[in-house]
Amino acid sequence: MASNNRVLVPEAKEALNKFKLESAKEVGTPLTDGYNGNLTSRQNGSVGGQMVKKIVQQYENNISNK
């Protein structure tokens, strides 16, 4: 299966990386800028889950402030 992890807006790539590293720090996952193949699926999943959680919270805050 081919991976399609390309950033649609290249200017956002740095912000997405920063967001990912912040989320990893919040859940205690030792994510680095380089190779992270030593991390488990559970650790990587917790980072993605934290990112989604923060996005949903931001969306809910935006809706409630309107």
N, CA and C of each residue as an Amber inpcrd file, in Angstrom:
protein
   198
   0.8410000  -1.1640000   0.0000000   0.0000000   0.0000000   0.0000000
   0.8920000   1.2350000   0.0000000   0.5870000   2.1680000  -0.8730000
   1.3710000   3.3930000  -0.9810000   0.9340000   4.4000000   0.0740000
   1.8950000   5.1020000   0.6150000   1.6100000   6.1270000   1.6090000
   1.3290000   7.4490000   0.9160000   0.3470000   8.1860000   1.4100000
  -0.0050000   9.4720000   0.8350000   0.0540000  10.5360000   1.9330000
   1.2130000  10.6650000   2.5720000   1.3840000  11.6080000   3.6650000
   2.0160000  12.8990000   3.1760000   1.4500000  13.4870000   2.1590000
   2.0080000  14.7250000   1.6490000   1.2210000  15.9070000   2.2180000
   1.9130000  16.9750000   2.4220000   1.2920000  18.1840000   2.9360000
   0.7080000  18.9560000   1.7560000  -0.5850000  19.2500000   1.8220000
  -1.2430000  19.9410000   0.7210000  -0.8340000  21.4060000   0.6430000
  -0.4990000  21.9930000   1.7780000  -0.0340000  23.3770000   1.8100000
   1.4030000  23.3540000   2.3290000   2.3880000  23.4180000   1.4420000
   3.7860000  23.2980000   1.8630000   4.1950000  24.2820000   2.9510000
   3.5960000  25.4630000   2.9540000   3.9250000  26.4650000   3.9640000
   3.5250000  26.0180000   5.3670000   2.6210000  25.0510000   5.4740000
   2.1260000  24.5800000   6.7680000   2.9690000  23.4400000   7.3380000
   3.9230000  22.9420000   6.5870000   4.6880000  21.7730000   7.0130000
   5.4010000  22.0000000   8.3410000   6.0420000  23.1380000   8.5010000
   6.7650000  23.4340000   9.7440000   5.8060000  23.5270000  10.9260000
   4.6700000  24.1590000  10.7260000   3.6760000  24.2790000  11.8000000
   3.1330000  22.9060000  12.1960000   2.9100000  22.0400000  11.2190000
   2.4250000  20.6890000  11.5220000   3.4620000  19.8950000  12.3050000
   4.7310000  20.0240000  11.9270000   5.7880000  19.3400000  12.6730000
   5.8730000  19.8420000  14.1050000   5.7640000  21.1480000  14.2900000
   5.7940000  21.7230000  15.6330000   4.6040000  21.2250000  16.4560000
   3.4330000  21.1950000  15.8490000   2.2220000  20.7070000  16.5120000
   2.3880000  19.2440000  16.9270000   2.9770000  18.4440000  16.0520000
   3.2020000  17.0290000  16.3440000   4.1650000  16.8590000  17.5150000
   5.2470000  17.6210000  17.5290000   6.2180000  17.5220000  18.6220000
   5.6270000  18.0000000  19.9500000   4.7960000  19.0620000  19.9120000
   4.1190000  19.5350000  21.1240000   3.1840000  18.4630000  21.6670000
   2.4330000  17.8270000  20.7790000   1.4940000  16.7940000  21.1900000
   2.2260000  15.5920000  21.7680000   3.3530000  15.2320000  21.1690000
   4.1450000  14.1050000  21.6710000   4.6550000  14.4000000  23.0790000
   5.0860000  15.6180000  23.2970000   5.5880000  16.0060000  24.6170000
   4.4700000  15.9280000  25.6550000   3.2700000  16.3510000  25.2900000
   2.1320000  16.3390000  26.2060000   1.7610000  14.9310000  26.6540000
   1.9140000  13.9410000  25.7660000   1.5530000  12.5650000  26.1300000
   2.7590000  11.7460000  26.5750000   3.9380000  12.3900000  26.6160000
   5.1360000  11.7190000  27.1100000   5.8020000  10.7720000  26.1400000
   5.6210000  10.9940000  24.8530000   6.2500000  10.1720000  23.8330000
   7.5390000  10.8450000  23.3590000   8.6570000  10.1090000  23.3840000
   9.9480000  10.7050000  23.0080000  10.1350000  10.8380000  21.4950000
   9.3160000  11.6530000  20.8790000   9.3700000  11.8750000  19.4320000
  10.4780000  12.8810000  19.1130000  11.2090000  12.6180000  18.0420000
  12.2770000  13.5280000  17.6280000  12.0290000  13.9960000  16.2050000
  12.8210000  14.9590000  15.7550000  12.7090000  15.4470000  14.3810000
  13.1640000  14.4050000  13.3650000  14.0610000  13.5290000  13.7800000
  14.6210000  12.5400000  12.8650000  13.8510000  11.2280000  12.8520000
  14.5950000  10.1530000  12.8200000  14.0440000   8.7980000  12.7510000
  13.3360000   8.4240000  14.0480000  12.1370000   7.8620000  13.9410000
  11.3620000   7.4640000  15.1150000  10.8720000   6.0240000  15.0020000
  11.5960000   5.2130000  14.2620000  11.2010000   3.8280000  14.0500000
  11.2780000   2.9650000  15.2950000  11.8950000   3.4740000  16.3400000
  11.9950000   2.7250000  17.5790000  10.7520000   2.8710000  18.4490000
   9.8180000   3.7310000  18.0800000   8.5980000   3.9260000  18.8520000
   7.5640000   2.8720000  18.4980000   6.7350000   2.5390000  19.4730000
   5.6920000   1.5440000  19.2400000   4.4950000   2.1780000  18.5310000
   3.6330000   1.3270000  18.0090000   2.4040000   1.8150000  17.3820000
   1.5460000   2.5450000  18.4060000   1.5410000   2.0420000  19.6180000
   0.7640000   2.6800000  20.6810000   1.2670000   4.1010000  20.9460000
   2.5880000   4.2730000  21.0010000   3.1500000   5.6030000  21.2350000
   2.8050000   6.5510000  20.0860000   2.9810000   6.0900000  18.8760000
   2.6600000   6.9290000  17.7170000   1.1720000   7.2430000  17.6630000
   0.3470000   6.2760000  17.9850000  -1.0990000   6.4910000  18.0010000
  -1.5210000   7.4970000  19.0470000  -0.8280000   7.4980000  20.1810000
  -1.1810000   8.4560000  21.2310000  -0.8800000   9.8820000  20.7780000
   0.1530000  10.0460000  19.9830000   0.4870000  11.3820000  19.4600000
  -0.6150000  11.8290000  18.4960000  -0.9940000  10.9710000  17.5790000
  -2.0620000  11.3110000  16.6350000  -3.3760000  11.5740000  17.3440000
  -3.6760000  10.7730000  18.3500000  -4.9000000  10.9700000  19.1230000
  -4.9030000  12.3040000  19.8460000  -3.7600000  12.6770000  20.4010000
  -3.6480000  13.9620000  21.0950000  -3.8270000  15.1150000  20.1120000
  -3.2820000  14.9650000  18.9140000  -3.4320000  16.0070000  17.9030000
  -4.9020000  16.1960000  17.5410000  -5.6130000  15.0920000  17.3330000
  -7.0340000  15.1650000  16.9890000  -7.8210000  15.7820000  18.1410000
  -7.5060000  15.3720000  19.3600000  -8.1900000  15.9070000  20.5420000
  -8.0520000  17.4280000  20.5990000  -6.8370000  17.9310000  20.3720000
  -6.6030000  19.3670000  20.4250000  -7.3230000  20.0980000  19.2910000
  -7.3720000  19.4990000  18.1130000  -8.0720000  20.1110000  16.9780000
  -9.5650000  20.2060000  17.2720000 -10.1320000  19.1410000  17.8300000
 -11.5640000  19.1350000  18.1550000 -11.8600000  20.1670000  19.2380000
 -11.0070000  20.2540000  20.2680000 -11.2070000  21.2510000  21.3180000
 -11.1830000  22.6630000  20.7470000 -10.2430000  22.9310000  19.8500000
 -10.1520000  24.2510000  19.2340000 -11.4060000  24.5600000  18.4230000
 -11.8860000  23.5870000  17.6870000 -13.0980000  23.7690000  16.8870000
 -14.2920000  24.0570000  17.7810000 -14.4340000  23.2960000  18.8670000
 -15.5370000  23.5060000  19.7960000 -15.4490000  24.8860000  20.4430000
 -14.2430000  25.3290000  20.7720000 -14.0740000  26.6630000  21.3420000
 -14.4840000  27.7410000  20.3460000 -14.1200000  27.5450000  19.0780000
 -14.4760000  28.5180000  18.0510000 -15.9870000  28.6030000  17.8610000
 -16.6660000  27.4680000  17.9210000 -18.1090000  27.4430000  17.7530000
 -18.8080000  28.1180000  18.9270000 -18.3320000  27.8210000  20.1390000
 -18.9920000  28.3800000  21.3240000 -18.7570000  29.8730000  21.4730000
 -17.7390000  30.4140000  20.8290000 -17.4550000  31.8520000  20.9110000
 -18.1800000  32.6640000  19.8550000 -18.9480000  32.0120000  19.0120000
 -19.6790000  32.7360000  17.9530000 -21.0410000  33.1510000  18.4310000
